[in-house]
Coordinates of C-alpha atoms in Angstrom, one line a residue:
Chain X
M23 CA 22.2 -29.0 -28.0
N24 CA 20.6 -31.8 -30.0
A25 CA 17.4 -33.6 -29.8
H26 CA 18.8 -36.6 -28.0
T27 CA 19.5 -34.6 -24.9
Q28 CA 16.1 -33.0 -24.9
V29 CA 13.5 -34.5 -22.6
S30 CA 11.2 -36.2 -25.0
N31 CA 8.2 -36.3 -22.6
Y32 CA 7.6 -32.6 -22.8
N33 CA 6.1 -30.6 -25.6
F34 CA 8.6 -28.2 -27.2
A35 CA 9.5 -25.5 -24.7
Y36 CA 7.6 -27.2 -21.9
L37 CA 4.2 -25.4 -22.3
D38 CA 1.5 -27.2 -24.3
E39 CA 0.4 -25.6 -27.6
Q40 CA -2.9 -24.3 -26.3
T41 CA -1.2 -22.4 -23.5
K42 CA 1.4 -20.9 -25.8
R43 CA -1.4 -19.8 -28.1
M44 CA -3.2 -18.1 -25.2
I45 CA 0.0 -16.4 -24.1
R46 CA 0.8 -15.3 -27.7
R47 CA -2.6 -13.7 -28.0
A48 CA -1.9 -11.8 -24.8
I49 CA 1.5 -10.8 -26.2
L50 CA -0.1 -9.6 -29.5
K51 CA -2.6 -7.5 -27.6
A52 CA 0.2 -6.1 -25.3
I53 CA 2.2 -5.1 -28.4
A54 CA -0.9 -3.4 -29.9
V55 CA -1.5 -1.3 -26.8
P56 CA 2.0 -0.3 -25.7
G57 CA 2.4 -0.2 -21.9
Y58 CA -1.1 -1.7 -21.2
Q59 CA -1.1 -4.6 -18.8
V60 CA -2.9 -7.6 -20.4
P61 CA -4.2 -10.2 -18.0
F62 CA -3.3 -13.8 -19.0
A63 CA -3.9 -17.3 -17.5
S64 CA -0.5 -17.7 -16.0
R65 CA 0.5 -21.4 -15.5
E66 CA 2.3 -23.1 -12.7
M67 CA 5.9 -23.5 -13.8
P68 CA 8.5 -25.8 -12.3
M69 CA 10.1 -23.0 -10.4
P70 CA 8.9 -20.8 -7.5
Y71 CA 7.1 -17.5 -8.0
G72 CA 9.7 -14.7 -7.9
W73 CA 12.2 -16.7 -9.9
G74 CA 10.9 -15.6 -13.3
T75 CA 7.8 -17.6 -13.9
G76 CA 6.3 -14.8 -16.0
G77 CA 9.4 -14.3 -18.1
V78 CA 9.8 -18.1 -18.7
Q79 CA 6.3 -18.4 -19.9
V80 CA 6.7 -15.5 -22.4
T81 CA 10.0 -17.0 -23.6
A82 CA 8.5 -20.4 -23.9
S83 CA 5.7 -19.0 -26.1
I84 CA 7.9 -17.1 -28.5
L85 CA 10.8 -19.6 -28.7
G86 CA 11.3 -21.4 -32.0
P87 CA 13.8 -24.2 -32.7
D88 CA 16.2 -21.8 -34.5
D89 CA 16.3 -19.2 -31.7
V90 CA 19.4 -18.5 -29.7
L91 CA 18.7 -17.8 -26.1
K92 CA 20.6 -15.7 -23.6
V93 CA 19.5 -15.4 -20.0
I94 CA 20.9 -12.8 -17.6
D95 CA 20.4 -12.2 -13.9
Q96 CA 21.3 -8.7 -12.7
G97 CA 23.5 -8.5 -15.9
A98 CA 25.4 -11.7 -15.2
D99 CA 25.2 -14.9 -17.3
D100 CA 26.7 -17.1 -14.6
T101 CA 24.4 -16.7 -11.5
T102 CA 21.9 -19.4 -10.4
N103 CA 18.8 -17.9 -11.9
A104 CA 20.4 -17.4 -15.3
V105 CA 22.1 -20.7 -15.4
S106 CA 19.1 -22.7 -14.4
I107 CA 16.7 -21.0 -16.8
R108 CA 19.2 -21.5 -19.6
K109 CA 19.5 -25.2 -18.7
F110 CA 15.8 -25.5 -18.5
F111 CA 15.3 -24.4 -22.1
Q112 CA 18.2 -26.5 -23.3
K113 CA 16.4 -29.5 -21.8
V114 CA 12.8 -28.9 -22.8
A115 CA 13.4 -27.1 -26.1
G116 CA 16.8 -28.1 -27.2
V117 CA 17.6 -24.6 -28.4
E118 CA 21.0 -23.2 -28.7
T119 CA 22.0 -20.9 -25.8
T120 CA 24.7 -18.3 -25.6
T121 CA 26.1 -15.7 -23.3
S122 CA 26.8 -13.3 -26.1
T123 CA 24.4 -10.4 -26.4
E124 CA 25.1 -9.9 -30.1
D125 CA 24.4 -13.6 -31.0
A126 CA 21.2 -14.0 -29.1
T127 CA 17.8 -13.7 -30.7
I128 CA 15.9 -13.8 -27.4
I129 CA 17.3 -12.4 -24.2
Q130 CA 15.5 -13.2 -21.0
T131 CA 16.5 -10.7 -18.3
R132 CA 16.1 -10.1 -14.7
H133 CA 16.6 -6.4 -14.0
R134 CA 19.2 -5.3 -16.5
I135 CA 19.3 -4.3 -20.1
P136 CA 22.6 -5.4 -21.8
E137 CA 25.2 -2.7 -22.4
A138 CA 25.6 -3.6 -26.1
P139 CA 22.9 -1.9 -28.1
L140 CA 20.1 -4.3 -29.1
Q141 CA 19.2 -4.9 -32.7
E142 CA 15.9 -5.1 -34.6
D143 CA 15.7 -8.9 -34.8
Q144 CA 16.2 -9.3 -31.0
I145 CA 13.5 -9.7 -28.3
L146 CA 14.1 -8.7 -24.7
V147 CA 12.0 -10.6 -22.2
Y148 CA 11.7 -9.1 -18.7
Q149 CA 10.9 -11.0 -15.5
V150 CA 8.5 -8.7 -13.6
P151 CA 7.6 -9.1 -9.9
I152 CA 4.9 -6.4 -9.6
P153 CA 3.7 -5.0 -12.9
E154 CA 1.5 -2.2 -11.4
P155 CA 3.4 1.0 -11.1
L156 CA 0.6 2.5 -8.9
R157 CA 0.4 -0.4 -6.5
F158 CA 2.3 1.0 -3.5
L159 CA 0.3 4.3 -3.8
E160 CA -3.1 2.7 -4.4
P161 CA -3.7 -0.8 -3.1
R162 CA -7.1 -1.4 -4.8
E163 CA -6.8 -3.1 -8.2
T164 CA -10.2 -1.8 -9.3
E165 CA -9.0 1.7 -8.6
T166 CA -5.6 1.4 -10.4
R167 CA -7.3 0.0 -13.5
K168 CA -9.7 2.9 -13.5
M169 CA -6.8 5.3 -13.1
H170 CA -5.0 3.7 -16.1
A171 CA -8.2 3.8 -18.1
L172 CA -8.8 7.5 -17.3
E173 CA -5.1 8.5 -17.5
E174 CA -5.2 9.8 -13.9
Y175 CA -1.5 9.7 -13.2
G176 CA -1.2 12.6 -10.8
L177 CA -0.5 10.1 -8.0
M178 CA 2.7 8.9 -9.6
H179 CA 4.1 12.5 -9.3
V180 CA 3.0 12.5 -5.6
K181 CA 5.6 9.7 -5.1
L182 CA 8.3 11.7 -6.9
Y183 CA 7.3 14.8 -4.9
E184 CA 7.8 12.8 -1.7
D185 CA 11.2 11.7 -2.8
I186 CA 12.4 15.3 -3.4
A187 CA 10.8 16.5 -0.2
K188 CA 12.6 13.8 1.8
N189 CA 15.9 13.5 0.0
G190 CA 16.3 16.7 -2.0
H191 CA 16.3 14.8 -5.2
I192 CA 14.4 12.0 -6.9
A193 CA 15.7 9.1 -4.9
T194 CA 13.9 6.3 -6.8
T195 CA 16.8 4.4 -8.4
Y196 CA 15.0 1.3 -9.8
A197 CA 11.6 0.5 -11.1
Y198 CA 11.5 4.1 -12.1
P199 CA 8.1 4.8 -13.7
V200 CA 7.9 5.6 -17.4
K201 CA 5.2 6.8 -19.8
V202 CA 4.9 4.7 -22.9
E203 CA 4.0 6.4 -26.2
G204 CA 2.4 9.3 -24.3
R205 CA -0.3 7.1 -22.8
Y206 CA 0.2 4.4 -20.2
V207 CA 2.4 4.8 -17.2
M208 CA 4.4 1.5 -16.9
D209 CA 6.8 -0.1 -14.4
P210 CA 9.9 -1.0 -16.3
S211 CA 10.4 -3.9 -13.8
P212 CA 13.1 -3.4 -11.1
T213 CA 15.8 -2.5 -13.6
P214 CA 18.1 0.4 -12.4
K215 CA 16.9 3.7 -13.8
F216 CA 20.3 3.7 -15.6
D217 CA 18.7 1.5 -18.2
N218 CA 15.5 3.6 -18.7
P219 CA 17.0 5.6 -21.6
K220 CA 17.8 2.4 -23.4
M221 CA 14.1 1.5 -23.6
H222 CA 13.3 4.7 -25.4
M223 CA 13.1 4.1 -29.2
S224 CA 14.8 0.7 -28.8
P225 CA 14.9 -1.2 -32.1
A226 CA 14.3 -4.5 -30.2
L227 CA 10.9 -5.7 -29.1
Q228 CA 10.5 -5.6 -25.3
L229 CA 8.1 -8.0 -23.6
F230 CA 7.3 -8.1 -19.8
G231 CA 5.9 -11.1 -18.1
A232 CA 4.6 -11.2 -14.5
G233 CA 3.7 -14.8 -13.6
R234 CA 2.3 -14.4 -10.1
E235 CA 0.4 -11.2 -11.0
K236 CA -0.7 -12.8 -14.3
R237 CA 0.0 -9.8 -16.5
I238 CA 1.9 -9.3 -19.8
Y239 CA 2.8 -5.9 -21.2
A240 CA 5.1 -4.8 -24.0
V241 CA 7.0 -2.0 -25.6
P242 CA 7.1 -2.5 -29.4
P243 CA 10.3 -1.4 -31.3
H244 CA 10.8 2.3 -31.9
T245 CA 8.4 3.3 -29.2
E246 CA 8.7 6.5 -27.0
V247 CA 9.5 5.6 -23.4
I248 CA 9.8 8.7 -21.2
S249 CA 10.8 8.7 -17.6
L250 CA 8.6 10.8 -15.4
D251 CA 10.1 13.9 -13.7
F252 CA 9.5 17.5 -12.7
E253 CA 10.5 20.5 -14.8
D254 CA 12.9 21.7 -12.1
H255 CA 14.1 18.2 -11.1
P256 CA 14.7 16.5 -14.4
F257 CA 15.3 12.7 -14.7
E258 CA 18.9 11.7 -14.3
V259 CA 20.7 8.3 -14.5
Q260 CA 23.2 7.1 -11.9
R261 CA 26.8 8.2 -12.4
F262 CA 29.9 6.4 -11.3
D263 CA 33.1 8.1 -10.2
K264 CA 35.4 5.3 -11.4
P265 CA 35.5 3.1 -14.5
C266 CA 35.1 -0.7 -14.2
A267 CA 38.0 -2.1 -12.2
L268 CA 38.4 -5.1 -14.6
C269 CA 37.8 -3.7 -18.1
G270 CA 38.1 0.1 -17.6
A271 CA 34.6 0.7 -19.1
E272 CA 32.9 4.0 -18.5
Q273 CA 29.3 5.0 -19.0
V274 CA 28.2 1.5 -17.9
Y275 CA 26.3 0.2 -14.9
L276 CA 28.7 -1.0 -12.1
D277 CA 28.3 -3.4 -9.3
E278 CA 30.0 -2.8 -6.0
V279 CA 32.1 -5.8 -4.8
V280 CA 33.3 -5.9 -1.2
L281 CA 36.8 -7.2 -1.0
D282 CA 37.7 -7.4 2.7
D283 CA 36.5 -6.2 6.1
R284 CA 38.7 -3.1 6.0
G285 CA 36.6 -1.1 3.6
G286 CA 38.2 -2.5 0.5
R287 CA 35.9 -2.6 -2.5
M288 CA 35.9 -2.6 -6.3
F289 CA 33.4 -1.5 -8.9
V290 CA 32.9 -3.9 -11.8
C291 CA 30.6 -4.1 -14.8
S292 CA 27.2 -5.6 -13.9
D293 CA 27.0 -6.9 -17.5
T294 CA 29.5 -9.8 -17.4
H295 CA 29.4 -10.5 -21.2
H296 CA 30.2 -6.8 -21.9
C297 CA 33.1 -6.9 -19.4
E298 CA 34.6 -10.2 -20.7
S299 CA 34.4 -9.1 -24.3
R300 CA 36.1 -5.8 -23.5
Q301 CA 38.9 -7.7 -21.6
A302 CA 39.3 -10.1 -24.5
A303 CA 39.7 -7.0 -26.8
G304 CA 42.6 -5.9 -24.6
H305 CA 40.9 -3.3 -22.3
R306 CA 42.2 -3.3 -18.8
G307 CA 41.0 -1.8 -15.5
E308 CA 43.0 -0.9 -12.4
M309 CA 42.6 -4.2 -10.7
S310 CA 42.7 -6.6 -13.6
G311 CA 45.7 -9.0 -13.4
E312 CA 48.0 -9.9 -16.3
V313 CA 46.7 -12.5 -18.8
L314 CA 48.6 -15.8 -18.6
S315 CA 50.1 -16.6 -21.9
Chain J
M13 CA -40.9 22.1 -3.5
T14 CA -38.3 24.3 -5.2
V15 CA -36.5 26.6 -3.0
S16 CA -36.0 29.9 -4.8
V17 CA -34.9 32.2 -2.0
R18 CA -32.2 34.5 -3.2
I19 CA -29.6 35.7 -0.8
D20 CA -28.8 39.3 -1.3
Q21 CA -25.7 40.0 0.7
A22 CA -22.8 42.2 -0.4
S23 CA -20.4 39.4 0.5
V24 CA -22.1 36.8 -1.6
E25 CA -21.2 36.6 -5.3
A26 CA -24.8 36.5 -6.5
T27 CA -25.6 35.6 -10.1
D28 CA -28.9 35.0 -11.7
L29 CA -28.4 31.4 -12.4
P30 CA -28.0 28.5 -10.0
L31 CA -24.8 26.6 -9.7
M32 CA -26.5 23.3 -9.1
S33 CA -30.1 22.2 -9.5
V34 CA -31.4 19.1 -7.7
R35 CA -34.8 17.8 -8.8
S36 CA -36.8 15.1 -7.1
V37 CA -33.7 13.1 -6.1
S38 CA -34.5 9.8 -4.4
K39 CA -32.4 7.0 -3.2
F40 CA -33.9 3.7 -2.1
Y41 CA -32.0 0.9 -0.4
G42 CA -34.3 -1.9 -1.3
Q43 CA -37.5 -1.2 0.6
R44 CA -35.9 1.4 2.8
I45 CA -35.8 5.1 1.9
G46 CA -32.4 6.8 1.9
C47 CA -33.8 10.1 0.8
A48 CA -36.9 10.9 -1.2
D49 CA -38.1 13.7 -3.6
V50 CA -35.5 16.3 -2.7
D51 CA -35.5 19.5 -4.7
F52 CA -33.2 22.5 -4.3
D53 CA -31.0 24.9 -6.1
I54 CA -27.7 26.4 -4.9
W55 CA -26.3 29.6 -6.2
P56 CA -22.6 30.6 -6.4
G57 CA -21.1 31.8 -3.1
E58 CA -24.0 30.4 -1.1
V59 CA -23.7 28.2 1.9
L60 CA -26.5 25.6 2.4
A61 CA -26.7 23.5 5.5
I62 CA -28.6 20.2 5.6
V63 CA -29.5 19.4 9.1
G64 CA -31.3 16.5 10.8
E65 CA -30.8 13.6 13.2
S66 CA -28.7 10.5 12.4
G67 CA -30.4 8.4 9.8
S68 CA -32.4 11.2 8.4
G69 CA -30.8 10.8 4.9
K70 CA -28.4 13.8 5.1
T71 CA -25.3 11.9 4.0
T72 CA -27.2 9.8 1.5
L73 CA -28.4 13.0 -0.1
L74 CA -24.9 14.5 -0.1
N75 CA -23.4 11.4 -1.7
C76 CA -26.2 11.4 -4.4
I77 CA -25.5 15.0 -5.4
S78 CA -21.7 14.7 -5.3
T79 CA -21.8 11.6 -7.7
R80 CA -20.5 9.3 -5.0
L81 CA -23.7 7.4 -5.0
T82 CA -26.1 7.0 -8.0
P83 CA -29.6 8.1 -7.0
T84 CA -32.5 5.8 -7.8
A85 CA -34.5 8.7 -9.4
G86 CA -34.2 12.4 -10.1
T87 CA -31.7 14.6 -11.8
V88 CA -28.8 16.6 -10.6
S89 CA -27.5 19.3 -12.9
Y90 CA -24.4 21.5 -12.5
R91 CA -23.3 24.6 -14.3
M92 CA -19.9 23.9 -15.7
R93 CA -17.2 26.6 -16.0
D94 CA -18.2 27.3 -19.6
G95 CA -21.7 28.2 -18.3
E96 CA -23.4 25.2 -19.6
M97 CA -25.9 23.3 -17.4
R98 CA -25.0 19.6 -17.5
D99 CA -26.8 16.6 -16.0
L100 CA -24.2 15.0 -13.7
Y101 CA -25.2 11.4 -14.4
G102 CA -25.1 12.1 -18.1
L103 CA -21.4 12.9 -17.9
G104 CA -18.8 10.3 -18.6
E105 CA -16.9 8.9 -15.6
A106 CA -13.8 10.7 -16.7
E107 CA -15.5 14.1 -16.7
R108 CA -17.2 13.3 -13.3
R109 CA -13.9 12.4 -11.7
L110 CA -12.2 15.5 -13.2
L111 CA -15.0 17.6 -11.7
L112 CA -14.5 16.0 -8.3
R113 CA -10.8 16.9 -8.2
T114 CA -10.9 20.3 -9.8
D115 CA -14.2 22.2 -9.6
W116 CA -15.4 20.5 -6.4
G117 CA -14.1 19.7 -3.0
F118 CA -15.3 17.0 -0.6
V119 CA -14.4 17.4 3.1
H120 CA -15.0 14.1 5.0
Q121 CA -15.9 13.9 8.6
N122 CA -13.0 11.6 9.3
P123 CA -9.9 13.3 7.8
A124 CA -8.3 9.9 7.2
D125 CA -10.9 9.3 4.5
G126 CA -9.9 12.4 2.6
L127 CA -6.2 12.5 3.1
R128 CA -3.3 10.2 2.1
M129 CA -2.0 9.4 5.5
T130 CA 1.3 8.0 4.3
V131 CA 2.5 11.0 2.3
S132 CA 3.6 14.4 3.6
A133 CA 1.3 17.3 4.2
G134 CA 2.9 19.1 1.2
A135 CA 2.2 16.2 -1.1
N136 CA -1.4 16.0 0.2
V137 CA -2.0 19.6 -0.8
G138 CA 0.0 19.3 -4.0
E139 CA -1.8 16.1 -5.2
R140 CA -4.6 17.9 -7.0
L141 CA -2.2 20.3 -8.7
M142 CA -0.1 17.4 -10.0
A143 CA -3.4 15.6 -11.1
V144 CA -4.2 18.5 -13.3
G145 CA -0.8 18.6 -14.8
D146 CA 1.4 20.8 -12.7
R147 CA 5.0 19.5 -13.1
H148 CA 7.1 22.1 -11.4
Y149 CA 8.2 21.0 -7.9
G150 CA 9.2 24.5 -6.7
K151 CA 5.8 26.0 -7.7
I152 CA 3.8 23.1 -6.2
R153 CA 5.7 23.4 -2.9
A154 CA 5.3 27.2 -2.8
T155 CA 1.5 26.8 -3.3
A156 CA 1.4 24.1 -0.7
T157 CA 3.3 26.3 1.8
D158 CA 0.9 29.2 1.1
W159 CA -2.1 27.0 1.7
L160 CA -0.8 25.5 4.9
G161 CA -0.4 29.1 6.1
R162 CA -3.9 29.9 5.2
V163 CA -5.3 27.0 7.3
E164 CA -2.9 28.0 10.1
I165 CA -0.5 25.1 9.9
D166 CA 3.1 26.0 10.4
A167 CA 5.3 25.9 7.3
D168 CA 7.9 23.7 9.0
R169 CA 5.3 20.9 9.2
I170 CA 5.1 20.6 5.4
D171 CA 7.2 17.4 5.3
D172 CA 5.4 15.7 8.2
Q173 CA 2.8 13.0 7.5
P174 CA -0.8 13.7 8.6
R175 CA -0.6 10.9 11.1
A176 CA 1.7 13.1 13.1
F177 CA -1.0 15.8 13.2
S178 CA -3.8 16.4 15.7
G179 CA -7.4 15.9 14.7
G180 CA -8.0 19.6 14.2
M181 CA -4.8 20.0 12.1
R182 CA -5.8 17.0 9.9
Q183 CA -9.2 18.5 9.3
R184 CA -7.5 21.9 8.3
L185 CA -5.1 20.0 6.1
Q186 CA -8.0 18.3 4.4
I187 CA -9.6 21.6 3.8
A188 CA -6.4 23.0 2.3
R189 CA -6.1 20.0 0.0
N190 CA -9.6 20.5 -1.3
L191 CA -9.3 24.3 -1.9
V192 CA -6.0 24.3 -3.7
T193 CA -7.5 24.1 -7.1
A194 CA -9.9 26.9 -6.4
P195 CA -13.1 24.9 -6.5
R196 CA -16.5 26.5 -6.9
L197 CA -18.5 24.1 -4.9
V198 CA -17.4 22.2 -1.7
F199 CA -19.3 19.4 0.0
M200 CA -18.7 19.0 3.7
D201 CA -19.9 16.0 5.7
E202 CA -19.8 16.9 9.4
P203 CA -16.5 18.8 9.1
T204 CA -16.4 19.5 12.9
G205 CA -17.6 16.1 14.1
G206 CA -15.2 14.5 16.6
L207 CA -13.4 17.7 17.4
D208 CA -13.4 19.3 20.8
V209 CA -15.4 22.6 21.3
S210 CA -12.5 25.1 21.2
V211 CA -10.9 23.4 18.1
Q212 CA -14.4 23.4 16.5
A213 CA -14.7 27.1 17.1
R214 CA -11.4 27.8 15.5
L215 CA -12.1 25.6 12.5
L216 CA -15.5 27.2 12.0
D217 CA -13.9 30.7 12.2
L218 CA -11.4 29.6 9.6
L219 CA -14.0 28.1 7.3
R220 CA -16.2 31.2 7.5
G221 CA -13.3 33.3 6.5
L222 CA -12.3 31.1 3.6
V223 CA -15.8 30.7 2.3
H224 CA -16.2 34.5 2.4
D225 CA -12.9 35.3 0.8
L226 CA -13.1 32.7 -2.0
G227 CA -16.8 33.1 -2.7
L228 CA -17.3 29.3 -2.4
A229 CA -20.6 27.6 -2.6
V230 CA -20.8 25.1 0.2
I231 CA -23.3 22.3 0.9
I232 CA -22.6 21.3 4.5
V233 CA -24.2 18.3 6.3
T234 CA -24.3 18.6 10.0
H235 CA -26.4 17.6 13.0
D236 CA -25.0 20.6 14.9
L237 CA -27.4 23.6 14.6
A238 CA -24.7 25.9 16.0
V239 CA -22.5 25.0 13.0
A240 CA -25.4 25.7 10.6
R241 CA -26.1 29.0 12.4
L242 CA -22.5 30.2 12.1
L243 CA -21.8 29.1 8.5
S244 CA -24.9 28.9 6.4
H245 CA -27.1 31.3 4.6
R246 CA -29.9 28.8 4.1
M247 CA -30.9 25.5 5.8
M248 CA -32.8 22.4 4.9
V249 CA -34.2 20.2 7.7
M250 CA -34.5 16.5 6.9
K251 CA -36.4 13.7 8.7
D252 CA -36.9 10.1 7.5
G253 CA -35.4 10.9 4.2
R254 CA -37.6 13.9 3.3
V255 CA -37.0 17.6 3.5
I256 CA -39.6 18.9 6.1
E257 CA -38.6 22.5 6.2
H258 CA -36.3 24.9 4.4
G259 CA -35.5 28.6 4.4
L260 CA -33.1 31.3 5.5
T261 CA -31.0 30.1 8.5
D262 CA -31.9 32.9 10.8
R263 CA -35.6 32.7 10.0
L264 CA -35.6 28.9 10.4
L265 CA -33.8 28.8 13.7
D266 CA -35.6 31.8 15.2
D267 CA -39.1 30.8 14.0
P268 CA -39.3 27.1 13.2
Q269 CA -42.5 26.0 11.7
A270 CA -42.5 22.3 11.4
P271 CA -43.0 20.5 14.8
Y272 CA -39.9 18.4 14.3
T273 CA -37.8 21.6 13.6
Q274 CA -39.2 23.1 16.8
L275 CA -38.2 20.0 18.7
L276 CA -34.7 20.1 17.2
V277 CA -34.2 23.8 18.0
S278 CA -35.6 23.4 21.5
S279 CA -33.2 20.6 22.2
I280 CA -30.1 22.7 21.9
L281 CA -28.4 23.0 25.3
Q282 CA -28.3 26.5 26.7
V283 CA -25.2 27.1 28.7

């Protein structure tokens, strides 16, 4: 994208410089105190709450003209949310965008971590709806802040206890609470718990933005991120019986796709870029057709 | 007005040093008096009843000494498990809250205030264990089952939420939840209020047994003299925020000295 397609009436990356400065300060504080929710003066963005206003503000504040941006929505590069945010930054910042995980310097994500391992020079920006992991157990904000300050996290285990008592195993499958660097309990945003181990000691910087709730938090590179569990009910990720139906990948997170009204279904990679690059490299699943030559 | 009566009963774990010392504690709500110039000591294993009519400052006093409300004046000191006497309001908030959920218990009049109504009975009992770092599901559940049995709740109700329980069961669950960390001091605010008479009797019986077996020190606030008679070793009578009479329960109820106490004792219905 070149400057002539950029909307000239906006400052680079939409937000004014003072706002970016304010958000960067919040980000720096968040990085300095891993897992701590830093309040910030969230702005109105030209999109509704719940569509990633927090993530967009974080991205806008850290974006430089040389950055390459990738946006994913549930692992996919081609769904509405991903496409519109990518176009937004093409328009207001004129930055290069990509769907390739390896080429991106900033990846804004809604609820997945890409399958390809992230690198040291990459930043992952999460869109977060509810940043407070204790919210559904303790409705008072004053009380949850105090609980974080005093490290009173027994309540988090009450939730996991309830899960086991009701279902026989820990049934929380997304937004699975983690403890960051042995101190703060953090909500990893509604990513499937399959992605939790990828956060642990990740070489990439991970930033979390919650626009409506006006909070930013972060996991710096090479930081310990431990999923909470019980000694006799250890943390486990989801397992799938079959490989991806299109690329044959195993050990990846799969989406279920309903094919007809007679119970037909297929399981495919939720990370579309990962699936496509595997297919391009010649991998095939049981339902992939022949490539036209 | 320091009460220094020692209870010498074989059942009471008597030591030479008080567990808690309250000195000239006062709480003012603007011009109004919540409670004024209250002094007393409580020893390990002793049950102290605070009685008086509504608005006499019983609950204000209870909140002041249990760190739920900061008193306007006076000191409250508590003997920690290491034997050191510490001023409660000199402790950090973290230490105070730790005390509240390990070494102390607080039984509310309305069980809904002391329970988590949306999580199961087992989790209610297990919460304090998890708060102090217990991370073994099987052990937490076994302890919870044991405690439900001790407060006469059937083991098959362990996964039910307290909102499916009757008033008496909720109150017993609240007691189990408080006692699971083996506290040394339990505060009770009208624990039998709102229960019918036969349920009250069973609850009192249960409480008396637990207090006796565990050697708990209890400070119980009640307007019901029968409750005080059954449970407590010592009594304090409050009126208009001040302690007007104190002493051994039997002495006080059989031979009340202050005119107000005489009125209180004589207004008990004789069936």
